[in-house]
mmCIF file of C-alpha atoms in Angstrom:
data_model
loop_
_atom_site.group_PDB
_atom_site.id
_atom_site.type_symbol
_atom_site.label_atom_id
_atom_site.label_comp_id
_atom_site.label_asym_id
_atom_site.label_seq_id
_atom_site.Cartn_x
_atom_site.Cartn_y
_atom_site.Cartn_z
ATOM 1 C CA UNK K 182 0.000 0.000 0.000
ATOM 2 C CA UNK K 183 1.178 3.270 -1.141
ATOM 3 C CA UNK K 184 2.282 5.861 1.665
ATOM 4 C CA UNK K 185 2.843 9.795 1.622
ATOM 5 C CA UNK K 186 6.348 10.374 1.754
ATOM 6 C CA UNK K 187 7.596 11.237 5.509
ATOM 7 C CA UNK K 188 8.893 14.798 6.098
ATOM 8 C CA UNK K 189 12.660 15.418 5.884
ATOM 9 C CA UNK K 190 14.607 15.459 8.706
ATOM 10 C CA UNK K 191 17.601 17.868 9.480
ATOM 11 C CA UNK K 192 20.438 16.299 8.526
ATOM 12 C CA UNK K 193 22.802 18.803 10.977
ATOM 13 C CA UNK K 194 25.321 18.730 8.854
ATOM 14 C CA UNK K 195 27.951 21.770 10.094
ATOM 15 C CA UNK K 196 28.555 24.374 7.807
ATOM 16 C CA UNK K 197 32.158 24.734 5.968
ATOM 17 C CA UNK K 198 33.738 26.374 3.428
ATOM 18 C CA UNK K 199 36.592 23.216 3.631
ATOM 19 C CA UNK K 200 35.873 20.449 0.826
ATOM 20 C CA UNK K 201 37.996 17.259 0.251
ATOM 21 C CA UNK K 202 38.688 16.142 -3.326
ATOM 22 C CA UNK K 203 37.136 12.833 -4.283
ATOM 23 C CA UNK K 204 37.887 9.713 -6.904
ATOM 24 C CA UNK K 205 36.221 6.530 -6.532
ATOM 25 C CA UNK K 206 39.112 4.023 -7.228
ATOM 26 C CA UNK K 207 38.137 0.685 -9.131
ATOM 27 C CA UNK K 208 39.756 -1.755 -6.733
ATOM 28 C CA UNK K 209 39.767 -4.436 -9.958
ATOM 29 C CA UNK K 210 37.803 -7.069 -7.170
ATOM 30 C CA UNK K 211 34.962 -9.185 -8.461
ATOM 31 C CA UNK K 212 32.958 -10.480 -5.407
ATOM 32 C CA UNK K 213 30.604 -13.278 -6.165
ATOM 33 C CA UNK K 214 28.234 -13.871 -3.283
ATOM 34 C CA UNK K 215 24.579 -15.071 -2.415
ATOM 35 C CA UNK K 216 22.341 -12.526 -1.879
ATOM 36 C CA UNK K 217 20.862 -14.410 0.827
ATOM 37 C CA UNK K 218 23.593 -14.581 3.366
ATOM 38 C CA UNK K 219 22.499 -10.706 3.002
ATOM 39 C CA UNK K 220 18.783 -10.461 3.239
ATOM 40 C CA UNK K 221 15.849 -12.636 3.965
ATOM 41 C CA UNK K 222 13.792 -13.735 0.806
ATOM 42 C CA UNK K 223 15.679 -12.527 -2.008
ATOM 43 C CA UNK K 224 13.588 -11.852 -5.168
ATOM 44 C CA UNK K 225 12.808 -14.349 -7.128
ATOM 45 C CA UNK K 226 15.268 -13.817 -10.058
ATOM 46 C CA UNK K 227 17.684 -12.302 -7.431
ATOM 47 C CA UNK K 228 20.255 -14.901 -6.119
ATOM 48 C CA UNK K 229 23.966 -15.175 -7.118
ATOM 49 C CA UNK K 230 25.693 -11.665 -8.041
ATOM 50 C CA UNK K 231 28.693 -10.651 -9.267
ATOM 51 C CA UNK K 232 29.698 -7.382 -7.922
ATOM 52 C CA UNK K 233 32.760 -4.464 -7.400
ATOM 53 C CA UNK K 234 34.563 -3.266 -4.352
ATOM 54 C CA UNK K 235 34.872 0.880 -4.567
ATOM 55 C CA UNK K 236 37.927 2.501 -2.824
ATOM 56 C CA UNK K 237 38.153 6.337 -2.477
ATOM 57 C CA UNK K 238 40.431 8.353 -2.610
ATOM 58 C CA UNK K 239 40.278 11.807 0.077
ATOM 59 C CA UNK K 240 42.298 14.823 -0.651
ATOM 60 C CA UNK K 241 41.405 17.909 1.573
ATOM 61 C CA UNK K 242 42.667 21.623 1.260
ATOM 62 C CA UNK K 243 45.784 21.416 3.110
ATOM 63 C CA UNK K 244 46.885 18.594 0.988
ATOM 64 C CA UNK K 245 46.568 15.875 3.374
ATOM 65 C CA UNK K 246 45.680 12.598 1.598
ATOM 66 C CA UNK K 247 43.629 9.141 2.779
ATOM 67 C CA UNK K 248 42.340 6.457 1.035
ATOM 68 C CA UNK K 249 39.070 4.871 2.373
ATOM 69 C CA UNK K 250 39.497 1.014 2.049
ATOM 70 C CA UNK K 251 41.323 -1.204 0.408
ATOM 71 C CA UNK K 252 39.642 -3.793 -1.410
ATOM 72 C CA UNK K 253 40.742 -7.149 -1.414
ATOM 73 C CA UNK K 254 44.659 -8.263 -1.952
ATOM 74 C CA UNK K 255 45.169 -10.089 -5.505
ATOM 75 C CA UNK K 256 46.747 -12.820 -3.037
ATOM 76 C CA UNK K 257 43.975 -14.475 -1.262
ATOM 77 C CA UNK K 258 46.514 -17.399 -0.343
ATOM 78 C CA UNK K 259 48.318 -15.294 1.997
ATOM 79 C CA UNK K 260 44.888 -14.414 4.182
ATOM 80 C CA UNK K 261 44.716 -15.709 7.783
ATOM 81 C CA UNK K 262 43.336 -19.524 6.928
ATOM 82 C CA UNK K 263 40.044 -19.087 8.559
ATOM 83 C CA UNK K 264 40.056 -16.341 6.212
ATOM 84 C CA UNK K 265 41.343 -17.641 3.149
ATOM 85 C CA UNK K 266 38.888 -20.422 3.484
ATOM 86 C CA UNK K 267 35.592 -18.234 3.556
ATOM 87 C CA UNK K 268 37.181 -16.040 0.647
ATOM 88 C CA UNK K 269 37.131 -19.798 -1.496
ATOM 89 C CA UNK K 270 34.076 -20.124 -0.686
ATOM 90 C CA UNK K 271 32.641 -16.968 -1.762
ATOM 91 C CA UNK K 272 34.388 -16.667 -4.971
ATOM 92 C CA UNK K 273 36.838 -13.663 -4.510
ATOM 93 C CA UNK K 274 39.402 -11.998 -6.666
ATOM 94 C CA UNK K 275 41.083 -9.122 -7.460
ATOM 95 C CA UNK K 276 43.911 -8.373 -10.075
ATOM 96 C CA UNK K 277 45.822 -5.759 -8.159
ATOM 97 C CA UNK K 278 46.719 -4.138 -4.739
ATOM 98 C CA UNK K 279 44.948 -0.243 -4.904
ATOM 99 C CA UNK K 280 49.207 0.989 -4.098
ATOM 100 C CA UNK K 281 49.857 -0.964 -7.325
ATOM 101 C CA UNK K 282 47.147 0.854 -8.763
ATOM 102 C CA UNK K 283 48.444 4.401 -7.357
ATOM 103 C CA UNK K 284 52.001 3.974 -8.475
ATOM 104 C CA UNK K 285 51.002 3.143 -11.995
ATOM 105 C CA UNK K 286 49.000 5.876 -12.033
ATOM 106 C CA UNK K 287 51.839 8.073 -10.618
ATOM 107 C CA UNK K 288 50.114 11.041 -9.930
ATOM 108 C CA UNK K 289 49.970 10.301 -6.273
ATOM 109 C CA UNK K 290 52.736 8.795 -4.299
ATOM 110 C CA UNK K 291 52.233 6.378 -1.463
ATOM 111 C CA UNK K 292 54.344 8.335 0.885
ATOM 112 C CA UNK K 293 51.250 11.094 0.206
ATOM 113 C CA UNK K 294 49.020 9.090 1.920
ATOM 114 C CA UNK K 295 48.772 9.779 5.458
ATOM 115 C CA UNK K 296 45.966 7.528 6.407
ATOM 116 C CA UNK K 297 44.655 4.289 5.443
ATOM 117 C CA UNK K 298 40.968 4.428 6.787
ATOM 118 C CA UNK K 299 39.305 0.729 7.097
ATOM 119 C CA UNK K 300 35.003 0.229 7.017
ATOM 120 C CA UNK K 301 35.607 -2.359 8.584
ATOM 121 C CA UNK K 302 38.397 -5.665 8.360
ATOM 122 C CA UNK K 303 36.459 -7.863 6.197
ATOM 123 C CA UNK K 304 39.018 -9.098 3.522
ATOM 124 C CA UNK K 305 37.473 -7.725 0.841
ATOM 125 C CA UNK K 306 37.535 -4.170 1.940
ATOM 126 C CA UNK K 307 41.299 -4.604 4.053
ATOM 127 C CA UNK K 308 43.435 -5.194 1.281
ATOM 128 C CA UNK K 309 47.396 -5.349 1.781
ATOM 129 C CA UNK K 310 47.942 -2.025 4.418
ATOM 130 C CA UNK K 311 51.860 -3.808 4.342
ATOM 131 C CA UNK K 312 51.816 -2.142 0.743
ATOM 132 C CA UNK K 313 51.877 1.173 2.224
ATOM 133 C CA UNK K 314 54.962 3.097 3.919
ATOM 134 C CA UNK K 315 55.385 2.350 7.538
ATOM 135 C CA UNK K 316 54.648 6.272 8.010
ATOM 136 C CA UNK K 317 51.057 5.811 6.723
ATOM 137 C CA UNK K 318 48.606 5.066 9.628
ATOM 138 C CA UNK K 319 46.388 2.494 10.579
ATOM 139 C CA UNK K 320 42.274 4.107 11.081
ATOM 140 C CA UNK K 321 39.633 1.276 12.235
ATOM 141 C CA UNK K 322 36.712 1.760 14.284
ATOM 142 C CA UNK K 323 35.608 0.961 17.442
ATOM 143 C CA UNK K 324 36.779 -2.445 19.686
ATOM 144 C CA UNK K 325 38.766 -3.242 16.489
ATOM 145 C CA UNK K 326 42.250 -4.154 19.100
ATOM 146 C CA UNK K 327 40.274 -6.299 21.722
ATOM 147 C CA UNK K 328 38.096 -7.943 18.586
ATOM 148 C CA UNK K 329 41.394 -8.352 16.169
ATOM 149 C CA UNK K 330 44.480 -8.285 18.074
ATOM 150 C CA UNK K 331 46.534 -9.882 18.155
ATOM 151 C CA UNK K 332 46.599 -10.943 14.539
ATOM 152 C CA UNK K 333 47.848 -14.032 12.652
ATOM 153 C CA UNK K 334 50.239 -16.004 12.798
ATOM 154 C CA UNK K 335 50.486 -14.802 16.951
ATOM 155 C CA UNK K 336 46.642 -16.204 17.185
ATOM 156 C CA UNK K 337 46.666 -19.325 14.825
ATOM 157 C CA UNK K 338 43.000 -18.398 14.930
ATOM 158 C CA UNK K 339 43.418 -14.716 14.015
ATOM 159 C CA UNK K 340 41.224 -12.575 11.535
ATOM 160 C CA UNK K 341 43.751 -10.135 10.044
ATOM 161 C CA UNK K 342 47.253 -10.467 9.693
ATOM 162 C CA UNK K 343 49.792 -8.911 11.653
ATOM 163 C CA UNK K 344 51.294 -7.471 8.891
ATOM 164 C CA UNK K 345 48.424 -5.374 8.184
ATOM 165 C CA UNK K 346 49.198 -3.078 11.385
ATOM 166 C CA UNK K 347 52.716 -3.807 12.753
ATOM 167 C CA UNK K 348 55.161 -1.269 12.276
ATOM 168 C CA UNK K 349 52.437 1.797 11.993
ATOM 169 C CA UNK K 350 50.447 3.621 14.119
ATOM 170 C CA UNK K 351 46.832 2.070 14.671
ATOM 171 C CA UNK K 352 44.809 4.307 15.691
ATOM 172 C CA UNK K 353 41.578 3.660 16.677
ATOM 173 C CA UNK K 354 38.271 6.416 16.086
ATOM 174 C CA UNK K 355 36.131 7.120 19.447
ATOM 175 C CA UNK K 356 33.197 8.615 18.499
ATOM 176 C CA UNK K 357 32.628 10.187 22.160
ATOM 177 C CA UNK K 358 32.898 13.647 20.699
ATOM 178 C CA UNK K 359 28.850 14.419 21.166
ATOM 179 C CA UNK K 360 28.923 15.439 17.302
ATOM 180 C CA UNK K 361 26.021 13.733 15.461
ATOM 181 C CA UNK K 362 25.214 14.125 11.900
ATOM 182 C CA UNK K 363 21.898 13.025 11.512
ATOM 183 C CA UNK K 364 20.970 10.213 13.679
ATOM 184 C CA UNK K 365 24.763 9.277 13.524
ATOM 185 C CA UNK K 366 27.827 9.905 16.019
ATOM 186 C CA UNK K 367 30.091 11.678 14.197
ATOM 187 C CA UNK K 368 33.733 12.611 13.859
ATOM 188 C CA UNK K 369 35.669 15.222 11.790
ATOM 189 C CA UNK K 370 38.460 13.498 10.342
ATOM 190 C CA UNK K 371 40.856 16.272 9.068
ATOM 191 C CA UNK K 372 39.503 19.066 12.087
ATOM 192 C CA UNK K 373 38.109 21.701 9.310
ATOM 193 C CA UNK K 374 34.593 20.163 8.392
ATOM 194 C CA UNK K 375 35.815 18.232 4.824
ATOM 195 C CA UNK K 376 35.342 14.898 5.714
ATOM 196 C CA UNK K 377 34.084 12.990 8.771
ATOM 197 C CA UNK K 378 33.542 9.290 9.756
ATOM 198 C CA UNK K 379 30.094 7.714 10.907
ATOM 199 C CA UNK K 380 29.807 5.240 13.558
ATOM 200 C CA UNK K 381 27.495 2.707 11.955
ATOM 201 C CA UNK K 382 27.582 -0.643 13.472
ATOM 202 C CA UNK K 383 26.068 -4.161 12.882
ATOM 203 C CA UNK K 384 27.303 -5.426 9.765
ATOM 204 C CA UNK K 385 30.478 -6.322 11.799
ATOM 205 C CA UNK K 386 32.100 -4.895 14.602
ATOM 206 C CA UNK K 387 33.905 -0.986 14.457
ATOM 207 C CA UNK K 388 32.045 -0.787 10.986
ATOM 208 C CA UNK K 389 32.330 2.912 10.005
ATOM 209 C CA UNK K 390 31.207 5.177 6.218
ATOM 210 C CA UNK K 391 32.011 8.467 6.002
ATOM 211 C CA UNK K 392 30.630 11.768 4.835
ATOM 212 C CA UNK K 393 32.835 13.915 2.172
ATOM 213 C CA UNK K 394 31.856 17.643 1.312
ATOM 214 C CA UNK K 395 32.426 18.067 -2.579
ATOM 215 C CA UNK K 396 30.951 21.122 -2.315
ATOM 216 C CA UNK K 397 30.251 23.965 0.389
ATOM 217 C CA UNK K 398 26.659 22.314 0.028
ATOM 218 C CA UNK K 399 26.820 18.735 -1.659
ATOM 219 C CA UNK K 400 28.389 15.301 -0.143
ATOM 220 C CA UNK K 401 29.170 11.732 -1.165
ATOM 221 C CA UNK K 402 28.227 9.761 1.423
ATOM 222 C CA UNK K 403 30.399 6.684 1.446
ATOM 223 C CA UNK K 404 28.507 3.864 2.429
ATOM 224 C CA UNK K 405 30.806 0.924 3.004
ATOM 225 C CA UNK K 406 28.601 -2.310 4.075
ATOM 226 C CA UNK K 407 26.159 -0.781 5.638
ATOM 227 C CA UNK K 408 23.892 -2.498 3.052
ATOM 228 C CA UNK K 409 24.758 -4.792 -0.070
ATOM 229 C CA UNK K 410 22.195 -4.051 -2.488
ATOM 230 C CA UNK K 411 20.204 -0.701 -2.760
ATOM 231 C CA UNK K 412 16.544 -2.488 -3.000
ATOM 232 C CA UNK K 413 17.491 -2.248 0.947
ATOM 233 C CA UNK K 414 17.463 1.633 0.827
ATOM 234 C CA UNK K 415 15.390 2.193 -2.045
ATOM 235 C CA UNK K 416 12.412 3.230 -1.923
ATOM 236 C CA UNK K 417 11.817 4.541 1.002
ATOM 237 C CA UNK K 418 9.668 7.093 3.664
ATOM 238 C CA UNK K 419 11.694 10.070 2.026
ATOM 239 C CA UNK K 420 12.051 8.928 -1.435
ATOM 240 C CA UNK K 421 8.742 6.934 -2.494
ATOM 241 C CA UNK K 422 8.582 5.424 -5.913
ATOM 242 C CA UNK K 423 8.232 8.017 -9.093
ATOM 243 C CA UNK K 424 5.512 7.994 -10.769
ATOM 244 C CA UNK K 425 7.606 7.315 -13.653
ATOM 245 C CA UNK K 426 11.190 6.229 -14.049
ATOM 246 C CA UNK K 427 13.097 7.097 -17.100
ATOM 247 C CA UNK K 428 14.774 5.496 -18.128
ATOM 248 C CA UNK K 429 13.314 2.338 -17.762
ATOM 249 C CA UNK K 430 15.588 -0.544 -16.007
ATOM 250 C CA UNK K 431 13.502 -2.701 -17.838
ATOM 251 C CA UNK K 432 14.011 -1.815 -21.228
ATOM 252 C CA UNK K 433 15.755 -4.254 -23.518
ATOM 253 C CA UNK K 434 18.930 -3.494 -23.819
ATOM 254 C CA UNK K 435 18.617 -1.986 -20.090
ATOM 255 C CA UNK K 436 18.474 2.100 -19.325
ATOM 256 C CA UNK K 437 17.765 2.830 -22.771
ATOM 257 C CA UNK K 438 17.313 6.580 -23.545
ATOM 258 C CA UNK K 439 13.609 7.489 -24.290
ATOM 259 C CA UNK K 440 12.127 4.338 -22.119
ATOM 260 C CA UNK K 441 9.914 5.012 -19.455
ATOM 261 C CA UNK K 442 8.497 2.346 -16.728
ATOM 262 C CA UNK K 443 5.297 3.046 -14.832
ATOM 263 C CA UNK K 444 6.248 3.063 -11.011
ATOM 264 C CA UNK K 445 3.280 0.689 -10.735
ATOM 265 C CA UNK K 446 4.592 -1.822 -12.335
ATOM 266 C CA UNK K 447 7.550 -1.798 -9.559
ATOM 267 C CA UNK K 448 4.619 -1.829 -6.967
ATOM 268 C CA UNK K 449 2.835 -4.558 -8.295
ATOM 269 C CA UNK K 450 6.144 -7.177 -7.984
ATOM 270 C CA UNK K 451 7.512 -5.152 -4.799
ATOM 271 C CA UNK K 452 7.246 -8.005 -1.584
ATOM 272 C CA UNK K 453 4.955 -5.527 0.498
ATOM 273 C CA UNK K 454 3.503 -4.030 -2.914
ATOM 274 C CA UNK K 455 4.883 -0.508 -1.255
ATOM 275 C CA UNK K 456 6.227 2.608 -2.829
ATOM 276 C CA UNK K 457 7.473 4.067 0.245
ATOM 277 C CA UNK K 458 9.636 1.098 2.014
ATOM 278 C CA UNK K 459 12.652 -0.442 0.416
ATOM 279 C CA UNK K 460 12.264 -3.843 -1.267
ATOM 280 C CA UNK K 461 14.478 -5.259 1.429
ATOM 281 C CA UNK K 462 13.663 -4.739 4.992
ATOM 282 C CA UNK K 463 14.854 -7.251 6.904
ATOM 283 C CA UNK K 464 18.736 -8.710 7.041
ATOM 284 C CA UNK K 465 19.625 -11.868 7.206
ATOM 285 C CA UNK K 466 21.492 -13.081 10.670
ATOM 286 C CA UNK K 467 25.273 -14.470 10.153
ATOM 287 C CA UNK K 468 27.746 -14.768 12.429
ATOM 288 C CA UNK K 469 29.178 -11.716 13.838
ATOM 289 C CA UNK K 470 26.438 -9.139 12.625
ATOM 290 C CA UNK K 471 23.806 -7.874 14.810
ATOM 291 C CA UNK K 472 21.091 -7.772 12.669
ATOM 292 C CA UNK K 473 19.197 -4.533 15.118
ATOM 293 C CA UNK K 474 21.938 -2.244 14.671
ATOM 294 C CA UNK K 475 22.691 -3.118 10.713
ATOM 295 C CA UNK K 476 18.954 -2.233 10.221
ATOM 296 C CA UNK K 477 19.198 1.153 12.358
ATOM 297 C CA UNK K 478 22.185 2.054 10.359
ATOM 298 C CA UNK K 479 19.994 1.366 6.835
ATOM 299 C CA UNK K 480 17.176 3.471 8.449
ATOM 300 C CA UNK K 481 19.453 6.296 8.876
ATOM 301 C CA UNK K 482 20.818 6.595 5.939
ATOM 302 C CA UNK K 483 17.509 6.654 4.363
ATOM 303 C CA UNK K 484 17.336 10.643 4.527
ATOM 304 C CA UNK K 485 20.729 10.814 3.323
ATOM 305 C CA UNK K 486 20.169 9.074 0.348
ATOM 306 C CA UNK K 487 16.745 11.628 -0.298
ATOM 307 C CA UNK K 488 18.729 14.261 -0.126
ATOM 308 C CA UNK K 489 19.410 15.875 -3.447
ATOM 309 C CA UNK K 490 22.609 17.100 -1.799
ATOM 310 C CA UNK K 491 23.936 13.920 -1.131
ATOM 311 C CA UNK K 492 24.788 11.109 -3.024
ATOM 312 C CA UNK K 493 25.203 7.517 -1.436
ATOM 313 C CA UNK K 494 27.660 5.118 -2.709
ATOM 314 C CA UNK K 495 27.286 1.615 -1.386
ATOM 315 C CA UNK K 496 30.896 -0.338 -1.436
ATOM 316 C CA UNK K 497 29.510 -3.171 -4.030
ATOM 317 C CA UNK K 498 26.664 -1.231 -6.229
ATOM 318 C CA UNK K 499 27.136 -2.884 -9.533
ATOM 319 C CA UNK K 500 24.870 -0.749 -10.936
ATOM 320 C CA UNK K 501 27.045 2.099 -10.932
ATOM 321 C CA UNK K 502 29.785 1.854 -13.742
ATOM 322 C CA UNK K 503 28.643 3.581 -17.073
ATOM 323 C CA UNK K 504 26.999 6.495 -14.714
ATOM 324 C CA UNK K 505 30.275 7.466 -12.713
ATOM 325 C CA UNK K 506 33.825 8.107 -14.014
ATOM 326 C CA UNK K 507 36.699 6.272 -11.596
ATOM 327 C CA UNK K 508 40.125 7.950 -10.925
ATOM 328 C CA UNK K 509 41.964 9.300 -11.345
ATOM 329 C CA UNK K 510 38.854 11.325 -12.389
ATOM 330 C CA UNK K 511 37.303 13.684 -9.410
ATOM 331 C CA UNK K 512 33.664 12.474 -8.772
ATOM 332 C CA UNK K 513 33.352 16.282 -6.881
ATOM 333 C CA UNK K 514 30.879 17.230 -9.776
ATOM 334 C CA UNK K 515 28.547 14.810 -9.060
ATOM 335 C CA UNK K 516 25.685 16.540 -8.993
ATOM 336 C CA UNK K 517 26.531 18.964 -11.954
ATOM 337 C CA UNK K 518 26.835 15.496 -13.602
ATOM 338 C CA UNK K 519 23.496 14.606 -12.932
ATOM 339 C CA UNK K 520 24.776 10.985 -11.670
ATOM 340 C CA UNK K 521 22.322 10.666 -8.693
ATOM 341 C CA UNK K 522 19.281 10.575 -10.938
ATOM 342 C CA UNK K 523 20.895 8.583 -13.420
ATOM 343 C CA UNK K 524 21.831 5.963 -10.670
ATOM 344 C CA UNK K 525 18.917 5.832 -8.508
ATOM 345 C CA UNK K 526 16.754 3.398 -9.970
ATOM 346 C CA UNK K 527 19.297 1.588 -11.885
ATOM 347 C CA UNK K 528 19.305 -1.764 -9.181
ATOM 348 C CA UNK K 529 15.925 -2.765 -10.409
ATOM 349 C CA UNK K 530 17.557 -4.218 -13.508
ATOM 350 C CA UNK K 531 18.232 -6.704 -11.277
ATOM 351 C CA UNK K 532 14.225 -7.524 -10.590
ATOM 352 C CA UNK K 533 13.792 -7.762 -14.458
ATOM 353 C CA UNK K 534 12.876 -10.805 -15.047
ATOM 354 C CA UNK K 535 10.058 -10.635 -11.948
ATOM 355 C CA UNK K 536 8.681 -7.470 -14.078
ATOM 356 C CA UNK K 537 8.694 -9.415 -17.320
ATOM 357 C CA UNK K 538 6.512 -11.947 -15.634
ATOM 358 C CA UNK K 539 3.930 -9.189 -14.662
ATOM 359 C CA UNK K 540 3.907 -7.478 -17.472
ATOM 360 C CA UNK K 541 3.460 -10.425 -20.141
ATOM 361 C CA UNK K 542 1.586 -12.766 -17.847
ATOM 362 C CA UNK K 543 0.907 -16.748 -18.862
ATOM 363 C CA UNK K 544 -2.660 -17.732 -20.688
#
């Protein structure tokens, strides 16, 4: 049943004239992985998906450089082995390390990067930190020393290698600073209002995304895992359903120019036949996640992601190559670029097949 959309709430984001350049680095992984050790009741035609891992880049005005993530290391083999077992089993791979990808690049040198910032330690978004110069440090989130240290080989049972962190400062974010940016804790990374992390647990412990200012007035809100597909944001109180989307993700081939979709036909094979609440509302459990605070994390993003200011990026949303441009191309022009709108709707390619079946029903 259809629903008004809810009014906006304040995101309290503090004003700044200080913005933080921006690329979105392809991190050349390829995650294949069951939607359902994600969500409970995937769609129908919704089940095994191939999928990127984003990296960013973070530049603010004094010069001071980060990368966010690190994707996953092209040498699974050399992962913890309680790690490099579950990466087998998913189907991981990448073909380089993101320094690898930085030095050919040249235009930025590792010893520029001052900070490697992690979501979280998940091996597909911890890379190789060992690639980096001693003198870059070590950001995780909270409880990441009690949960991961020490690391492998010291615990045969470890999670992370030692490598990742020995010989560099570690430094680990407290988000007691009474800053919140909408319903999250906040912190400002660089001290001048560019960039700050979000404490957003539940997918897995000291899981954090970010908020970058492109603009005095617009943001890329880096989502990490907070979810894994955007039918979990999308639609939602803010943002209900159009009541047409152009172009269609439906159209044969897909997003072809001049192809238009009725937002009723999305109703009619959405699970709670709702243009107001995303088409995945409930997470599956797995080991290690709590389920409650993944959820409350989704539900405040949602008015980040209504926001015509900001734009959310997901860490694996497949449906985003052929709308952005990857560094070392800036991604600060976002909205001038119109990629938002061009982007929003794009994951219900993935629900084709359950619109075909509605549309051109059996005699």
């Amino acid at each position: 049943m259809s629903k008004s959309p809810g009014a906006m709430p304040d995101l309290a984001i503090p004003p700044s004239q200080n913005v933080v350049d921006v690329s979105v680095i392809d991190s050349t992984a390829n995650v294949q992985v069951d939607l359902g050790f994600f969500v409970k009741d995937p769609m129908p035609d919704h089940g095994t998906r191939q999928c990127p891992s984003y990296v960013f880049l973070i530049e603010n005005n004094a010069g001071k450089k980060a990368v966010f993530d690190l994707g996953l290391r092209p040498d699974t083999e050399s992962f913890p082995p309680i790690i490099r077992k579950g990466v087998n089993q998913l189907s991981m791979h990448a073909e380089k390390n993101i320094a690898t990808i930085l030095q050919e690049d040249g235009r930025v040198g590792l010893y520029e990067i001052g900070s490697i910032i992690l979501s979280h330690w998940h091996p597909d978004h911890i890379g190789d930190p060992s690639t980096f110069p001693s003198t870059t440090e070590l950001v995780v989130g909270p409880g990441f020393r009690n949960a991961f240290l020490p690391g492998y080989p010291t615990d045969p049972t470890g999670l992370i290698l030692e490598s990742d962190y020995t010989g560099r400062q570690l430094r680990e974010i407290n988000f007691e600073t009474g800053l919140r940016i909408g319903q999250f804790r906040a912190m400002d990374f660089f001290s001048d209002g560019s960039f700050y992390l979000l404490d957003s647990p539940g997918h897995a412990v000291g899981h954090m995304c970010a908020l970058a200012r492109t603009t005095p007035s617009t943001f890329i809100f880096i989502g990490s895992d907070s979810c894994h597909h955007c039918g979990a944001l999308r639609p939602n109180k803010y943002l209900p359903l159009p009541e047409l989307i152009s172009p269609s993700p439906f159209s044969n081939p897909p997003h072809l120019q001049g192809t238009v979709c009725p937002g009723a036909l999305v109703e009619v094979i959405h699970p709670k036949r709702s243009r107001s609440e995303p088409f995945y509302s409930r997470l599956e459990h797995a080991e290690g996640r709590d389920v409650t605070e993944a959820e409350a994390t989704i539900s405040k993003m949602f008015s980040f992601d209504a926001s015509e200011d900001v734009f959310v990026m997901i860490a694996h949303d497949k449906s985003l190559p052929g709308v952005i441009e990857f560094f070392p191309k800036k991604a600060n022009e976002w909205k001038e670029k119109g990629w938002k709108e061009a982007s929003r709707w794009r994951f219900l390619e993935d629900f084709r097949l359950s619109a075909v079946n509605v549309s051109t029903p059996s005699e």
